PDB file of C-alpha atoms and ligand atoms in Angstrom:
ATOM      1  CA  UNK N   1      94.129-109.692 -50.413  1.00 80.00           C
ATOM      2  CA  UNK N   2      90.514-109.837 -50.555  1.00 93.00           C
ATOM      3  CA  UNK N   3      89.290-113.156 -49.000  1.00 96.00           C
ATOM      4  CA  UNK N   4      86.374-114.209 -46.528  1.00 97.00           C
ATOM      5  CA  UNK N   5      86.420-113.663 -42.888  1.00 98.00           C
ATOM      6  CA  UNK N   6      84.185-114.625 -40.393  1.00 98.00           C
ATOM      7  CA  UNK N   7      84.448-112.271 -37.243  1.00 98.00           C
ATOM      8  CA  UNK N   8      82.932-112.646 -34.173  1.00 98.00           C
ATOM      9  CA  UNK N   9      82.349-109.477 -31.675  1.00 98.00           C
ATOM     10  CA  UNK N  10      81.615-110.732 -28.553  1.00 98.00           C
ATOM     11  CA  UNK N  11      81.033-107.003 -27.366  1.00 98.00           C
ATOM     12  CA  UNK N  12      80.554-107.144 -23.527  1.00 98.00           C
ATOM     13  CA  UNK N  13      79.866-110.746 -22.721  1.00 98.00           C
ATOM     14  CA  UNK N  14      81.293-113.533 -21.214  1.00 98.00           C
ATOM     15  CA  UNK N  15      83.446-113.638 -18.236  1.00 98.00           C
ATOM     16  CA  UNK N  16      86.771-115.422 -18.257  1.00 98.00           C
ATOM     17  CA  UNK N  17      85.349-119.115 -17.782  1.00 98.00           C
ATOM     18  CA  UNK N  18      82.358-118.479 -20.133  1.00 98.00           C
ATOM     19  CA  UNK N  19      85.434-117.189 -23.185  1.00 98.00           C
ATOM     20  CA  UNK N  20      87.117-120.535 -22.384  1.00 98.00           C
ATOM     21  CA  UNK N  21      83.930-122.539 -22.898  1.00 98.00           C
ATOM     22  CA  UNK N  22      82.897-120.891 -25.896  1.00 98.00           C
ATOM     23  CA  UNK N  23      86.555-120.719 -27.359  1.00 98.00           C
ATOM     24  CA  UNK N  24      86.901-124.384 -26.700  1.00 97.00           C
ATOM     25  CA  UNK N  25      83.339-125.484 -28.204  1.00 98.00           C
ATOM     26  CA  UNK N  26      84.353-123.219 -31.439  1.00 98.00           C
ATOM     27  CA  UNK N  27      87.587-124.861 -31.454  1.00 97.00           C
ATOM     28  CA  UNK N  28      86.057-129.095 -31.332  1.00 96.00           C
ATOM     29  CA  UNK N  29      83.122-127.481 -33.354  1.00 95.00           C
ATOM     30  CA  UNK N  30      85.283-125.625 -36.709  1.00 93.00           C
ATOM     31  CA  UNK N  31      84.928-127.249 -39.812  1.00 85.00           C
ATOM     32  CA  UNK N  32      88.280-127.589 -41.366  1.00 85.00           C
ATOM     33  CA  UNK N  33      88.963-127.035 -44.757  1.00 84.00           C
ATOM     34  CA  UNK N  34      86.999-123.936 -45.123  1.00 87.00           C
ATOM     35  CA  UNK N  35      88.324-120.911 -47.251  1.00 92.00           C
ATOM     36  CA  UNK N  36      87.297-118.574 -44.445  1.00 96.00           C
ATOM     37  CA  UNK N  37      89.239-116.853 -41.872  1.00 97.00           C
ATOM     38  CA  UNK N  38      88.382-117.005 -38.809  1.00 98.00           C
ATOM     39  CA  UNK N  39      88.347-114.000 -35.673  1.00 98.00           C
ATOM     40  CA  UNK N  40      87.163-113.820 -32.538  1.00 98.00           C
ATOM     41  CA  UNK N  41      86.666-110.628 -30.283  1.00 98.00           C
ATOM     42  CA  UNK N  42      86.377-111.344 -26.649  1.00 98.00           C
ATOM     43  CA  UNK N  43      86.520-108.615 -24.234  1.00 98.00           C
ATOM     44  CA  UNK N  44      89.753-106.273 -23.114  1.00 98.00           C
ATOM     45  CA  UNK N  45      90.369-108.812 -20.194  1.00 98.00           C
ATOM     46  CA  UNK N  46      89.777-111.936 -21.771  1.00 98.00           C
ATOM     47  CA  UNK N  47      92.234-111.225 -25.130  1.00 98.00           C
ATOM     48  CA  UNK N  48      95.399-112.847 -23.164  1.00 98.00           C
ATOM     49  CA  UNK N  49      93.442-115.955 -22.531  1.00 98.00           C
ATOM     50  CA  UNK N  50      91.980-116.208 -26.243  1.00 98.00           C
ATOM     51  CA  UNK N  51      95.758-115.847 -27.160  1.00 98.00           C
ATOM     52  CA  UNK N  52      96.986-118.603 -25.077  1.00 98.00           C
ATOM     53  CA  UNK N  53      93.953-120.887 -25.885  1.00 97.00           C
ATOM     54  CA  UNK N  54      93.961-119.988 -29.937  1.00 97.00           C
ATOM     55  CA  UNK N  55      97.813-120.457 -30.247  1.00 96.00           C
ATOM     56  CA  UNK N  56      98.682-122.878 -33.067  1.00 92.00           C
ATOM     57  CA  UNK N  57      94.887-122.908 -34.238  1.00 95.00           C
ATOM     58  CA  UNK N  58      93.964-120.737 -37.581  1.00 91.00           C
ATOM     59  CA  UNK N  59      91.481-118.572 -34.918  1.00 97.00           C
ATOM     60  CA  UNK N  60      93.096-115.394 -35.120  1.00 98.00           C
ATOM     61  CA  UNK N  61      91.893-112.734 -32.187  1.00 98.00           C
ATOM     62  CA  UNK N  62      90.953-108.916 -32.029  1.00 98.00           C
ATOM     63  CA  UNK N  63      90.133-106.541 -29.501  1.00 98.00           C
ATOM     64  CA  UNK N  64      87.043-104.218 -29.884  1.00 98.00           C
ATOM     65  CA  UNK N  65      88.236-101.062 -29.633  1.00 98.00           C
ATOM     66  CA  UNK N  66      91.572 -99.303 -28.822  1.00 98.00           C
ATOM     67  CA  UNK N  67      93.167 -95.459 -27.723  1.00 98.00           C
ATOM     68  CA  UNK N  68      94.624 -93.687 -30.190  1.00 98.00           C
ATOM     69  CA  UNK N  69      97.416 -92.247 -27.848  1.00 98.00           C
ATOM     70  CA  UNK N  70     100.798 -94.070 -27.700  1.00 98.00           C
ATOM     71  CA  UNK N  71     100.086 -94.188 -23.750  1.00 98.00           C
ATOM     72  CA  UNK N  72      99.958 -91.644 -20.646  1.00 98.00           C
ATOM     73  CA  UNK N  73      97.563 -90.450 -18.382  1.00 98.00           C
ATOM     74  CA  UNK N  74      94.092 -91.820 -20.004  1.00 98.00           C
ATOM     75  CA  UNK N  75      92.298 -93.649 -17.232  1.00 98.00           C
ATOM     76  CA  UNK N  76      90.799 -96.972 -18.186  1.00 97.00           C
ATOM     77  CA  UNK N  77      91.720 -97.090 -21.339  1.00 98.00           C
ATOM     78  CA  UNK N  78      94.047 -99.531 -23.802  1.00 98.00           C
ATOM     79  CA  UNK N  79      97.155 -98.809 -26.168  1.00 98.00           C
ATOM     80  CA  UNK N  80      97.927-100.065 -29.236  1.00 98.00           C
ATOM     81  CA  UNK N  81     101.329-101.225 -27.883  1.00 98.00           C
ATOM     82  CA  UNK N  82      99.326-103.197 -24.886  1.00 98.00           C
ATOM     83  CA  UNK N  83      97.522-105.093 -27.528  1.00 98.00           C
ATOM     84  CA  UNK N  84     100.335-105.934 -29.662  1.00 98.00           C
ATOM     85  CA  UNK N  85     102.617-106.783 -26.997  1.00 98.00           C
ATOM     86  CA  UNK N  86      99.654-109.566 -25.787  1.00 98.00           C
ATOM     87  CA  UNK N  87      99.787-110.751 -29.479  1.00 98.00           C
ATOM     88  CA  UNK N  88      96.765-109.002 -30.839  1.00 98.00           C
ATOM     89  CA  UNK N  89      96.839-108.043 -33.951  1.00 98.00           C
ATOM     90  CA  UNK N  90      93.590-107.005 -35.442  1.00 98.00           C
ATOM     91  CA  UNK N  91      91.424-104.200 -33.804  1.00 98.00           C
ATOM     92  CA  UNK N  92      87.724-103.589 -34.741  1.00 98.00           C
ATOM     93  CA  UNK N  93      87.340 -99.456 -34.894  1.00 98.00           C
ATOM     94  CA  UNK N  94      84.271 -97.317 -35.612  1.00 98.00           C
ATOM     95  CA  UNK N  95      81.610 -99.957 -34.566  1.00 98.00           C
ATOM     96  CA  UNK N  96      78.221 -97.944 -34.070  1.00 96.00           C
ATOM     97  CA  UNK N  97      77.905 -98.634 -30.403  1.00 96.00           C
ATOM     98  CA  UNK N  98      81.205 -96.669 -29.917  1.00 97.00           C
ATOM     99  CA  UNK N  99      79.783 -93.897 -32.201  1.00 97.00           C
ATOM    100  CA  UNK N 100      76.889 -94.110 -30.624  1.00 95.00           C
ATOM    101  CA  UNK N 101      77.148 -94.414 -26.645  1.00 96.00           C
ATOM    102  CA  UNK N 102      81.277 -93.135 -26.651  1.00 97.00           C
ATOM    103  CA  UNK N 103      80.498 -90.338 -29.145  1.00 97.00           C
ATOM    104  CA  UNK N 104      83.609 -91.630 -31.285  1.00 98.00           C
ATOM    105  CA  UNK N 105      83.992 -89.142 -34.419  1.00 97.00           C
ATOM    106  CA  UNK N 106      85.150 -89.980 -37.953  1.00 97.00           C
ATOM    107  CA  UNK N 107      87.989 -87.598 -37.078  1.00 97.00           C
ATOM    108  CA  UNK N 108      89.041 -89.538 -33.724  1.00 98.00           C
ATOM    109  CA  UNK N 109      88.674 -92.823 -35.508  1.00 98.00           C
ATOM    110  CA  UNK N 110      90.782 -91.431 -38.410  1.00 98.00           C
ATOM    111  CA  UNK N 111      93.453 -90.858 -35.439  1.00 98.00           C
ATOM    112  CA  UNK N 112      92.449 -94.477 -33.822  1.00 98.00           C
ATOM    113  CA  UNK N 113      93.149 -96.072 -37.337  1.00 98.00           C
ATOM    114  CA  UNK N 114      96.819 -94.208 -37.699  1.00 98.00           C
ATOM    115  CA  UNK N 115      97.828 -95.716 -34.426  1.00 98.00           C
ATOM    116  CA  UNK N 116      96.889 -99.086 -35.392  1.00 98.00           C
ATOM    117  CA  UNK N 117      98.213 -99.240 -38.485  1.00 98.00           C
ATOM    118  CA  UNK N 118     101.778 -97.534 -37.133  1.00 98.00           C
ATOM    119  CA  UNK N 119     101.744-100.688 -34.572  1.00 98.00           C
ATOM    120  CA  UNK N 120     101.098-103.031 -37.755  1.00 98.00           C
ATOM    121  CA  UNK N 121      97.655-103.992 -36.483  1.00 98.00           C
ATOM    122  CA  UNK N 122      94.855-104.980 -38.935  1.00 98.00           C
ATOM    123  CA  UNK N 123      92.121-102.615 -38.642  1.00 98.00           C
ATOM    124  CA  UNK N 124      88.300-103.887 -38.940  1.00 98.00           C
ATOM    125  CA  UNK N 125      86.869-100.456 -39.547  1.00 98.00           C
ATOM    126  CA  UNK N 126      82.751-100.396 -39.181  1.00 98.00           C
ATOM    127  CA  UNK N 127      80.470 -98.164 -41.290  1.00 98.00           C
ATOM    128  CA  UNK N 128      76.875 -98.180 -41.541  1.00 97.00           C
ATOM    129  CA  UNK N 129      73.777 -95.579 -41.803  1.00 96.00           C
ATOM    130  CA  UNK N 130      71.083 -95.253 -39.170  1.00 94.00           C
ATOM    131  CA  UNK N 131      67.068 -96.303 -40.120  1.00 92.00           C
ATOM    132  CA  UNK N 132      66.835 -92.394 -40.271  1.00 92.00           C
ATOM    133  CA  UNK N 133      69.515 -92.209 -42.957  1.00 94.00           C
ATOM    134  CA  UNK N 134      67.885 -94.676 -45.271  1.00 92.00           C
ATOM    135  CA  UNK N 135      64.247 -93.577 -44.612  1.00 90.00           C
ATOM    136  CA  UNK N 136      65.807 -89.910 -45.943  1.00 94.00           C
ATOM    137  CA  UNK N 137      67.486 -91.734 -48.744  1.00 95.00           C
ATOM    138  CA  UNK N 138      70.790 -90.506 -47.347  1.00 96.00           C
ATOM    139  CA  UNK N 139      72.665 -93.860 -46.743  1.00 97.00           C
ATOM    140  CA  UNK N 140      74.929 -93.689 -49.523  1.00 98.00           C
ATOM    141  CA  UNK N 141      75.996 -90.193 -48.345  1.00 98.00           C
ATOM    142  CA  UNK N 142      76.438 -90.847 -45.039  1.00 98.00           C
ATOM    143  CA  UNK N 143      78.805 -94.239 -45.831  1.00 98.00           C
ATOM    144  CA  UNK N 144      80.411 -91.946 -48.056  1.00 98.00           C
ATOM    145  CA  UNK N 145      81.057 -89.326 -45.607  1.00 98.00           C
ATOM    146  CA  UNK N 146      82.439 -92.337 -42.946  1.00 98.00           C
ATOM    147  CA  UNK N 147      84.519 -93.851 -45.589  1.00 98.00           C
ATOM    148  CA  UNK N 148      86.320 -90.440 -46.618  1.00 98.00           C
ATOM    149  CA  UNK N 149      86.804 -88.894 -43.141  1.00 98.00           C
ATOM    150  CA  UNK N 150      87.574 -92.246 -41.468  1.00 98.00           C
ATOM    151  CA  UNK N 151      89.898 -93.553 -44.073  1.00 98.00           C
ATOM    152  CA  UNK N 152      90.249 -91.513 -47.088  1.00 98.00           C
ATOM    153  CA  UNK N 153      93.719 -89.568 -45.486  1.00 98.00           C
ATOM    154  CA  UNK N 154      95.398 -93.067 -45.860  1.00 98.00           C
ATOM    155  CA  UNK N 155      97.811 -93.900 -48.911  1.00 98.00           C
ATOM    156  CA  UNK N 156      97.213 -96.771 -50.672  1.00 97.00           C
ATOM    157  CA  UNK N 157      99.781 -99.127 -49.342  1.00 96.00           C
ATOM    158  CA  UNK N 158      97.738 -99.179 -45.579  1.00 98.00           C
ATOM    159  CA  UNK N 159      94.929-100.498 -47.456  1.00 98.00           C
ATOM    160  CA  UNK N 160      96.281-104.182 -46.955  1.00 97.00           C
ATOM    161  CA  UNK N 161      95.617-103.842 -43.490  1.00 98.00           C
ATOM    162  CA  UNK N 162      92.201-102.459 -43.471  1.00 98.00           C
ATOM    163  CA  UNK N 163      88.933-104.534 -43.635  1.00 98.00           C
ATOM    164  CA  UNK N 164      85.732-102.810 -43.721  1.00 98.00           C
ATOM    165  CA  UNK N 165      82.534-103.952 -42.344  1.00 98.00           C
ATOM    166  CA  UNK N 166      79.308-102.362 -43.296  1.00 98.00           C
ATOM    167  CA  UNK N 167      76.766-102.643 -40.649  1.00 96.00           C
ATOM    168  CA  UNK N 168      73.263-100.768 -41.157  1.00 95.00           C
ATOM    169  CA  UNK N 169      72.748 -99.741 -37.452  1.00 92.00           C
ATOM    170  CA  UNK N 170      69.146-100.689 -37.681  1.00 89.00           C
ATOM    171  CA  UNK N 171      70.306-104.296 -38.349  1.00 88.00           C
ATOM    172  CA  UNK N 172      72.508-104.515 -35.365  1.00 85.00           C
ATOM    173  CA  UNK N 173      71.171-106.425 -32.578  1.00 79.00           C
ATOM    174  CA  UNK N 174      67.607-106.218 -33.703  1.00 81.00           C
ATOM    175  CA  UNK N 175      66.773-109.177 -35.565  1.00 77.00           C
ATOM    176  CA  UNK N 176      66.321-106.972 -38.787  1.00 78.00           C
ATOM    177  CA  UNK N 177      68.741-107.647 -41.584  1.00 82.00           C
ATOM    178  CA  UNK N 178      69.268-105.685 -44.555  1.00 86.00           C
ATOM    179  CA  UNK N 179      68.289-108.135 -47.696  1.00 93.00           C
ATOM    180  CA  UNK N 180      71.063-109.627 -49.567  1.00 94.00           C
ATOM    181  CA  UNK N 181      70.301-107.421 -52.274  1.00 95.00           C
ATOM    182  CA  UNK N 182      70.485-104.025 -49.727  1.00 95.00           C
ATOM    183  CA  UNK N 183      73.544-105.616 -48.737  1.00 96.00           C
ATOM    184  CA  UNK N 184      75.017-106.151 -52.211  1.00 97.00           C
ATOM    185  CA  UNK N 185      74.131-102.718 -53.421  1.00 97.00           C
ATOM    186  CA  UNK N 186      76.053-100.684 -50.264  1.00 98.00           C
ATOM    187  CA  UNK N 187      79.229-103.188 -50.680  1.00 98.00           C
ATOM    188  CA  UNK N 188      79.130-102.289 -54.597  1.00 98.00           C
ATOM    189  CA  UNK N 189      79.035 -98.735 -53.668  1.00 98.00           C
ATOM    190  CA  UNK N 190      81.614 -99.257 -50.856  1.00 98.00           C
ATOM    191  CA  UNK N 191      83.642-100.990 -53.552  1.00 98.00           C
ATOM    192  CA  UNK N 192      83.524 -98.655 -56.210  1.00 98.00           C
ATOM    193  CA  UNK N 193      83.993 -95.262 -53.885  1.00 98.00           C
ATOM    194  CA  UNK N 194      87.363 -97.004 -52.998  1.00 98.00           C
ATOM    195  CA  UNK N 195      87.684 -97.534 -56.697  1.00 98.00           C
ATOM    196  CA  UNK N 196      87.617 -94.179 -57.415  1.00 98.00           C
ATOM    197  CA  UNK N 197      89.834 -92.868 -54.688  1.00 98.00           C
ATOM    198  CA  UNK N 198      92.617 -95.742 -55.008  1.00 98.00           C
ATOM    199  CA  UNK N 199      92.056 -97.529 -58.124  1.00 97.00           C
ATOM    200  CA  UNK N 200      91.399-100.731 -59.258  1.00 97.00           C
ATOM    201  CA  UNK N 201      93.682-103.056 -57.092  1.00 97.00           C
ATOM    202  CA  UNK N 202      92.897-101.241 -53.773  1.00 98.00           C
ATOM    203  CA  UNK N 203      89.103-101.872 -54.401  1.00 98.00           C
ATOM    204  CA  UNK N 204      89.339-105.516 -55.550  1.00 97.00           C
ATOM    205  CA  UNK N 205      91.701-106.392 -52.809  1.00 97.00           C
ATOM    206  CA  UNK N 206      89.854-104.831 -49.433  1.00 98.00           C
ATOM    207  CA  UNK N 207      87.497-107.365 -47.866  1.00 98.00           C
ATOM    208  CA  UNK N 208      84.138-106.231 -46.845  1.00 98.00           C
ATOM    209  CA  UNK N 209      81.860-107.975 -44.449  1.00 98.00           C
ATOM    210  CA  UNK N 210      78.546-107.403 -43.751  1.00 97.00           C
ATOM    211  CA  UNK N 211      77.170-107.182 -40.067  1.00 96.00           C
ATOM    212  CA  UNK N 212      73.884-106.946 -38.625  1.00 94.00           C
ATOM    213  CA  UNK N 213      71.575-109.749 -37.325  1.00 91.00           C
ATOM    214  CA  UNK N 214      73.477-112.468 -39.276  1.00 95.00           C
ATOM    215  CA  UNK N 215      72.322-116.148 -38.378  1.00 96.00           C
ATOM    216  CA  UNK N 216      73.297-119.596 -39.324  1.00 97.00           C
ATOM    217  CA  UNK N 217      69.680-119.227 -41.634  1.00 96.00           C
ATOM    218  CA  UNK N 218      70.262-116.109 -43.589  1.00 95.00           C
ATOM    219  CA  UNK N 219      74.348-116.119 -43.546  1.00 97.00           C
ATOM    220  CA  UNK N 220      74.560-118.126 -46.922  1.00 97.00           C
ATOM    221  CA  UNK N 221      72.617-115.913 -48.974  1.00 97.00           C
ATOM    222  CA  UNK N 222      74.258-112.802 -47.656  1.00 97.00           C
ATOM    223  CA  UNK N 223      78.085-114.245 -48.507  1.00 97.00           C
ATOM    224  CA  UNK N 224      76.627-115.605 -51.311  1.00 97.00           C
ATOM    225  CA  UNK N 225      76.303-112.178 -53.307  1.00 97.00           C
ATOM    226  CA  UNK N 226      79.709-110.483 -55.425  1.00 97.00           C
ATOM    227  CA  UNK N 227      80.908-107.936 -52.842  1.00 98.00           C
ATOM    228  CA  UNK N 228      79.932-109.551 -49.250  1.00 98.00           C
ATOM    229  CA  UNK N 229      83.549-110.927 -48.292  1.00 98.00           C
ATOM    230  CA  UNK N 230      82.069-112.427 -45.069  1.00 98.00           C
ATOM    231  CA  UNK N 231      80.848-111.129 -41.799  1.00 98.00           C
ATOM    232  CA  UNK N 232      80.754-109.267 -38.408  1.00 98.00           C
ATOM    233  CA  UNK N 233      78.993-111.384 -36.264  1.00 98.00           C
ATOM    234  CA  UNK N 234      77.222-110.448 -32.730  1.00 97.00           C
ATOM    235  CA  UNK N 235      74.578-111.867 -30.859  1.00 96.00           C
ATOM    236  CA  UNK N 236      75.010-115.267 -33.207  1.00 97.00           C
ATOM    237  CA  UNK N 237      79.205-115.361 -32.190  1.00 98.00           C
ATOM    238  CA  UNK N 238      77.832-116.100 -28.379  1.00 98.00           C
ATOM    239  CA  UNK N 239      76.609-119.266 -29.176  1.00 98.00           C
ATOM    240  CA  UNK N 240      79.232-121.863 -30.462  1.00 98.00           C
ATOM    241  CA  UNK N 241      76.770-124.144 -33.000  1.00 98.00           C
ATOM    242  CA  UNK N 242      75.373-121.004 -34.710  1.00 98.00           C
ATOM    243  CA  UNK N 243      78.813-119.414 -35.138  1.00 98.00           C
ATOM    244  CA  UNK N 244      80.197-122.238 -36.413  1.00 97.00           C
ATOM    245  CA  UNK N 245      77.424-122.625 -38.652  1.00 97.00           C
ATOM    246  CA  UNK N 246      77.670-118.998 -40.234  1.00 97.00           C
ATOM    247  CA  UNK N 247      81.389-120.096 -41.061  1.00 97.00           C
ATOM    248  CA  UNK N 248      80.249-122.924 -42.430  1.00 95.00           C
ATOM    249  CA  UNK N 249      78.059-120.915 -44.579  1.00 95.00           C
ATOM    250  CA  UNK N 250      81.136-120.952 -46.945  1.00 91.00           C
TER     251      UNK N 250
HETATM  252  P1  PGA I 301      74.464-108.686 -34.101  1.00 81.42           P
HETATM  253  O1  PGA I 301      75.716-107.766 -34.310  1.00 81.42           O
HETATM  254  O2  PGA I 301      74.781-109.395 -35.369  1.00 81.42           O
HETATM  255  O3  PGA I 301      73.794-109.305 -32.815  1.00 81.42           O
HETATM  256  O4  PGA I 301      73.401-107.793 -35.377  1.00 81.42           O
HETATM  257  C1  PGA I 301      76.597-107.696 -35.176  1.00 81.42           C
HETATM  258  C2  PGA I 301      77.793-106.241 -34.942  1.00 81.42           C
HETATM  259  O5  PGA I 301      77.429-105.691 -33.972  1.00 81.42           O
HETATM  260  O6  PGA I 301      78.952-106.321 -35.157  1.00 81.42           O
END
């Protein structure tokens, strides 16, 4: 069901002690009674701690990545079973940093999505164009291809466990945000593309988050747009005050 979500992607930040501190600060400051689901995605090694600290709270935990295989000789990798066995039910897949630095392709990501869904995890699937794509007016094509190649092999039923995050690469960690109008335009396009493929109910029920330099001072305007259902937050998720203020923007 489409609903508001604010998810903090901590990337490769925060050691064990810092994770505990940030989580307890968020817990202390989080406003109650907001109609928004809150998720945090610490590093793999701190997921157990996060699950433990957030038990009996309404903050959920997500992994930032996952391997597509069930298990085996993949040194340094983490499986879906390892994640779900400690209580992690959400996974971010296809983040642009994974695509760019670790050469993750849409075909690989489609496999990862299948594995995650097989393990009844919910996937936060990231899509978004690079600056050159937007300059060449290819941004809609790029996002369309990422959707088709990464997700459109799924049946309509699978979409209850898919959340999308539109993250224009040029806005990630740069301080440059898409304007609320640019975000709305792309989110509407994404929902429309899903509507064409799967029909009204799938399109209306999928939550589409915006990511890319969301801060306390721009969150409200971005979240006010019709097709924006929340945010995937990087830098501003590392400071409790900022993260909580972004949740509070709903
Ligand atoms: P940012 O990162 O908020 O620091 O731009 C967003 C993301 O990468 O998910």
